[in-house]
Amino acid sequence: MKITVLHPVNKIPPTKRFDSNGEEIKVTAYPKIFDWKWNIISLENIHDYHHLNLHGFIIIRGAPNAKAQLNKGSVVNRDSNNFTDQGCDWLMTDVDKYETSCDRDGVNFFIENELPKEFHGVACSVQFSSSAGILVNNQAIKSGLNCHLMFALDRPLLNIEVKQWLSKCNIDKSLYSATQPHYVTDPIIAKNITINLPERRFFIDGKPFVKPPSIQPMITTDTQPYYKHNPNPPTLRSLMACDFIKHFIEAGIQSGEGRYQGTRAFCHNVIHADGGPKIVDEALKDSKHESAIRRSLNRFEHPICCSTFLPDIKFQCPKFNGTRCITGAKAPIAISWRHKQ
């Protein structure tokens, strides 16, 4: 097993933090880290992975390209300029809110009922997710099974092969890109918080490798990009005219308060500007909604304004009165419709 490991230059642990005042839990999200140093670790088997000290780093599926190899030891960004998909002989699955118990029995139930037969009876390193097992008033703050399952493969697979093979599985497919972070550092949890987990990690013994079936990735002949080339692209400033977009950028809205809608609207707007695709790649590289938003960009070529979302979601931009933006601001100039009147 060859695994690309990224260490943050600023030494900030890439993990969530949980604090409590006795009645409520305060969650500090994963820190934004832009500067990394990379390393490749070689392991004999999945047992070796399970016994790694995972603190303080993330792993990615991408391998350093020639540029990164040339500058080994220097600071790099986690992007496609430095890391590319060259295939991995390991595979991690991210299980989120699956309806079963968050324990060994739940993990075994998930593997047997949700993963292909090739995973059954195979050795696996299990790590429960950051929020798993945390209780407030004897209630879990995140329901169901939440964990990462790490397997060794008997041959390397490209991300496109993994996505096709596991397309019908109830897992987060956004992991299967070259630069998507796999968060493996345990969370920082205050001592006064109750955790209903007997163990953060455990090992399921079994056959040493998953043996994937023969996979023929579907090749599309449609080379049209998910945005149309514009010889006179609009400026970023004009595309950000919507108050919802501006507030999303300035406030850094968190998950559950319009983050998905804001990210999607931002990407639909900025993709049309000069240099927009690179900005979108940067915006999505930490997003668990990357796959969904890219599908949206492929299927719907126009920018999106706040009125598309605000009547139906919890979060509302501060200048939206339920009907339109009270400032009278119009939607981005690149589209034909305006805020609801």
XYZ file of C-alpha atoms in Angstrom:
341
model
C 0.000 0.000 0.000
C 1.319 3.418 -1.008
C -0.419 6.356 0.644
C 0.071 10.085 0.086
C 0.255 11.847 3.448
C -0.072 15.618 3.855
C 1.168 17.430 6.969
C 0.002 21.014 7.646
C 2.910 23.452 7.715
C 1.266 25.480 10.503
C 1.017 22.347 12.723
C -2.711 22.919 13.305
C -4.371 19.490 13.667
C -6.683 18.890 10.672
C -9.652 17.776 12.712
C -12.837 18.983 14.400
C -12.965 20.310 17.949
C -15.857 19.846 20.390
C -16.353 22.024 23.490
C -19.250 22.220 25.933
C -20.625 24.617 28.547
C -22.525 21.745 30.136
C -25.722 22.280 28.147
C -24.671 22.819 24.552
C -21.943 21.498 22.288
C -19.840 23.962 20.325
C -18.311 22.431 17.203
C -15.272 23.993 15.556
C -15.088 22.823 11.954
C -12.024 21.521 10.169
C -9.506 24.358 9.898
C -8.755 25.866 6.514
C -5.215 24.815 5.690
C -3.543 25.849 2.447
C 0.132 25.007 2.986
C 1.197 21.376 3.207
C 4.238 19.146 3.018
C 3.774 15.738 1.468
C 5.225 12.309 1.985
C 4.601 8.834 0.591
C 4.367 5.989 3.079
C 4.679 2.374 1.959
C 2.907 -0.293 3.994
C 2.978 -4.062 3.712
C -0.704 -4.589 4.492
C -3.838 -3.224 6.113
C -2.547 -4.275 9.549
C 0.327 -1.822 9.169
C -2.120 0.954 8.310
C -4.242 0.193 11.355
C -1.252 0.598 13.650
C -0.176 3.941 12.191
C -0.194 7.012 14.391
C -2.719 9.044 12.407
C -2.493 12.242 14.424
C -1.795 15.527 12.688
C -2.166 14.672 9.007
C -4.606 13.859 6.237
C -4.318 11.407 3.374
C -5.360 11.862 -0.251
C -5.736 9.522 -3.210
C -3.632 11.668 -5.530
C 0.067 11.022 -6.052
C 2.619 13.841 -6.386
C 3.257 14.734 -10.021
C 6.591 15.689 -11.564
C 6.304 19.274 -10.317
C 5.704 18.180 -6.717
C 8.431 15.536 -6.952
C 10.882 18.150 -8.148
C 10.051 20.370 -5.174
C 9.860 17.645 -2.535
C 10.261 19.084 0.925
C 8.892 22.488 -0.036
C 5.441 23.870 0.766
C 2.678 22.874 -1.676
C -1.016 23.497 -2.174
C -3.391 20.551 -2.173
C -4.537 20.921 -5.774
C -4.340 19.377 -9.226
C -1.189 21.340 -9.998
C 0.693 19.079 -7.574
C -1.303 15.841 -7.210
C -2.921 13.650 -9.854
C -4.858 10.416 -9.927
C -2.433 7.594 -10.678
C -4.453 4.831 -9.043
C -4.476 3.578 -5.431
C -4.147 0.076 -4.020
C -6.291 1.090 -1.051
C -9.803 2.399 -0.625
C -11.568 4.220 2.197
C -15.351 4.502 2.475
C -17.067 7.320 4.373
C -20.287 6.174 6.055
C -22.545 8.976 7.277
C -25.802 8.669 9.270
C -26.469 5.125 8.095
C -29.451 3.714 9.954
C -27.888 1.144 12.235
C -25.994 1.097 15.518
C -22.717 3.014 15.786
C -20.612 0.067 16.965
C -18.953 -3.131 15.734
C -22.280 -4.778 14.962
C -23.372 -1.749 12.943
C -20.153 -1.773 10.930
C -20.493 -5.466 10.121
C -24.146 -4.959 9.174
C -23.206 -2.111 6.824
C -20.452 -4.082 5.094
C -22.673 -7.115 4.576
C -25.708 -5.150 3.350
C -24.338 -2.095 1.550
C -20.928 -2.959 0.090
C -20.331 -5.330 -2.853
C -19.560 -8.979 -2.148
C -15.849 -8.367 -2.812
C -15.647 -6.567 0.574
C -17.250 -9.363 2.564
C -14.882 -11.213 4.868
C -11.977 -8.849 4.092
C -9.737 -7.263 6.739
C -10.696 -3.679 7.498
C -9.436 -0.825 9.662
C -12.401 1.016 11.187
C -12.290 4.560 12.543
C -15.411 6.238 13.876
C -16.060 9.761 12.593
C -15.435 12.876 14.662
C -19.059 13.337 15.760
C -19.747 9.662 16.374
C -20.824 8.743 19.897
C -20.992 12.296 21.295
C -24.014 12.717 23.553
C -25.989 15.733 24.748
C -28.676 14.949 27.351
C -28.141 11.260 26.547
C -28.928 11.860 22.867
C -26.389 11.408 20.081
C -25.658 14.668 18.262
C -25.346 12.653 15.049
C -27.584 9.654 14.506
C -26.791 6.299 12.969
C -23.459 4.821 11.943
C -20.700 7.326 11.182
C -17.309 5.867 10.342
C -14.451 5.401 7.876
C -13.644 1.929 6.589
C -10.163 1.381 5.162
C -9.415 -1.597 2.891
C -6.375 -2.793 0.940
C -6.929 -3.674 -2.739
C -5.118 -6.355 -4.698
C -4.508 -3.859 -7.536
C -4.604 -0.063 -7.928
C -7.848 1.554 -9.109
C -8.350 4.984 -10.619
C -11.004 7.220 -9.094
C -13.266 6.847 -12.131
C -13.126 3.063 -11.680
C -13.967 3.296 -7.968
C -16.903 5.628 -8.628
C -18.321 3.317 -11.272
C -17.847 0.199 -9.159
C -19.416 1.732 -6.034
C -21.959 3.943 -7.793
C -24.932 2.293 -6.089
C -23.397 2.129 -2.603
C -24.633 4.296 0.240
C -21.321 6.123 0.760
C -19.828 9.558 0.118
C -18.374 9.418 -3.431
C -16.579 12.789 -3.084
C -13.630 10.960 -1.461
C -12.733 9.533 -4.842
C -10.846 12.451 -6.311
C -7.130 13.159 -6.341
C -7.094 15.944 -3.743
C -10.143 15.318 -1.538
C -8.932 15.109 2.084
C -9.428 11.910 4.070
C -9.611 13.179 7.652
C -7.921 10.580 9.846
C -6.819 12.670 12.850
C -8.986 11.963 15.898
C -11.204 14.851 17.049
C -10.332 17.130 19.962
C -13.091 16.607 22.528
C -13.414 18.416 25.852
C -13.278 16.224 28.949
C -16.764 17.246 30.121
C -18.380 15.814 26.986
C -19.921 12.333 27.163
C -18.766 9.910 24.462
C -20.647 6.649 23.968
C -17.862 4.846 22.122
C -15.876 2.030 23.723
C -13.160 2.557 21.113
C -12.346 5.120 18.421
C -10.695 2.550 16.136
C -10.852 -1.212 15.805
C -9.759 -3.895 13.371
C -11.859 -6.471 11.543
C -9.744 -9.475 10.639
C -10.182 -11.311 7.369
C -8.714 -11.818 3.911
C -5.837 -9.407 3.234
C -7.196 -7.755 0.073
C -10.380 -6.724 -1.650
C -10.318 -8.163 -5.169
C -12.247 -5.732 -7.386
C -14.117 -7.089 -10.401
C -13.144 -6.201 -13.943
C -14.198 -2.587 -14.449
C -14.707 -0.907 -17.809
C -15.110 2.813 -17.061
C -17.811 4.458 -19.136
C -16.170 6.908 -21.513
C -18.263 9.835 -22.645
C -17.748 11.333 -26.093
C -19.165 14.639 -24.899
C -16.172 16.884 -24.407
C -18.261 20.011 -23.906
C -17.162 21.679 -20.647
C -19.751 22.399 -17.962
C -19.580 26.074 -18.811
C -19.704 27.658 -22.239
C -16.736 29.648 -23.442
C -17.450 33.347 -23.457
C -15.039 35.527 -25.454
C -16.026 38.447 -23.229
C -16.449 36.900 -19.784
C -18.185 38.986 -17.097
C -16.188 40.241 -14.155
C -16.281 38.525 -10.773
C -17.664 41.708 -9.245
C -20.681 41.770 -11.542
C -21.346 38.068 -10.996
C -21.296 38.544 -7.228
C -24.065 41.178 -7.308
C -26.510 38.910 -5.464
C -26.647 39.701 -1.723
C -26.907 36.010 -0.860
C -23.642 35.265 -2.646
C -21.886 38.231 -1.061
C -23.045 37.264 2.423
C -22.044 33.638 1.820
C -18.500 34.724 0.972
C -18.169 37.220 3.811
C -19.784 35.192 6.591
C -18.436 31.751 5.743
C -21.806 30.079 6.343
C -21.465 26.686 8.003
C -23.145 23.382 7.207
C -26.875 23.321 7.903
C -27.325 27.055 7.378
C -27.241 27.261 3.626
C -23.663 26.152 2.989
C -24.588 23.783 0.172
C -26.905 26.299 -1.480
C -24.342 29.063 -1.102
C -21.508 26.967 -2.516
C -23.641 25.846 -5.433
C -24.770 29.394 -6.230
C -21.221 30.702 -5.913
C -19.883 28.048 -8.301
C -22.673 28.596 -10.834
C -21.756 32.272 -10.906
C -17.972 32.277 -10.765
C -17.559 29.521 -13.373
C -18.506 32.051 -16.051
C -15.765 34.533 -15.164
C -12.257 34.599 -16.536
C -10.283 32.030 -14.531
C -13.518 30.781 -12.976
C -12.885 27.011 -13.339
C -9.755 27.216 -11.179
C -11.643 29.194 -8.531
C -14.396 26.559 -8.539
C -11.827 23.777 -8.111
C -10.445 25.580 -5.056
C -13.928 26.189 -3.607
C -14.926 22.536 -3.937
C -11.766 20.761 -2.841
C -12.898 20.596 0.821
C -16.605 20.204 0.104
C -18.426 16.958 0.770
C -20.937 18.160 -1.833
C -18.367 18.332 -4.637
C -19.926 15.554 -6.734
C -23.457 16.958 -6.441
C -22.381 20.496 -7.316
C -20.346 19.385 -10.324
C -23.366 17.425 -11.572
C -25.409 20.589 -11.152
C -22.868 22.555 -13.188
C -23.067 19.972 -15.961
C -26.839 19.966 -16.120
C -27.643 23.630 -15.585
C -25.415 26.112 -17.371
C -26.763 29.364 -15.916
C -25.805 31.349 -12.825
C -28.139 31.086 -9.836
C -29.558 33.915 -7.745
C -30.592 33.860 -4.105
C -34.324 33.818 -4.862
C -33.855 30.293 -6.182
C -33.187 29.065 -2.645
C -34.220 31.482 0.065
C -37.972 30.849 0.318
C -37.313 27.183 1.072
C -34.260 27.039 3.331
C -33.513 27.910 6.933
C -30.839 30.479 6.201
C -31.771 33.767 4.599
C -29.454 36.538 3.523
C -29.799 39.606 5.785
C -31.355 41.780 3.071
C -34.023 39.362 1.852
C -37.525 40.152 3.136
C -39.181 36.938 1.994
C -40.043 38.259 -1.441
C -36.973 40.038 -2.770
C -33.776 41.735 -1.636
C -34.821 44.977 0.042
C -31.863 46.746 -1.542
C -33.424 46.187 -4.936
C -30.327 44.301 -6.045
C -30.829 42.281 -9.167
C -29.538 38.805 -9.819
C -26.113 38.502 -11.483
C -26.056 40.283 -14.836
C -25.219 37.092 -16.729
C -28.782 35.764 -16.407
C -32.067 36.927 -17.811
C -34.329 36.714 -14.763
C -34.329 38.864 -11.629
C -35.175 38.458 -7.965
C -38.832 37.700 -7.342
C -40.963 40.805 -7.378
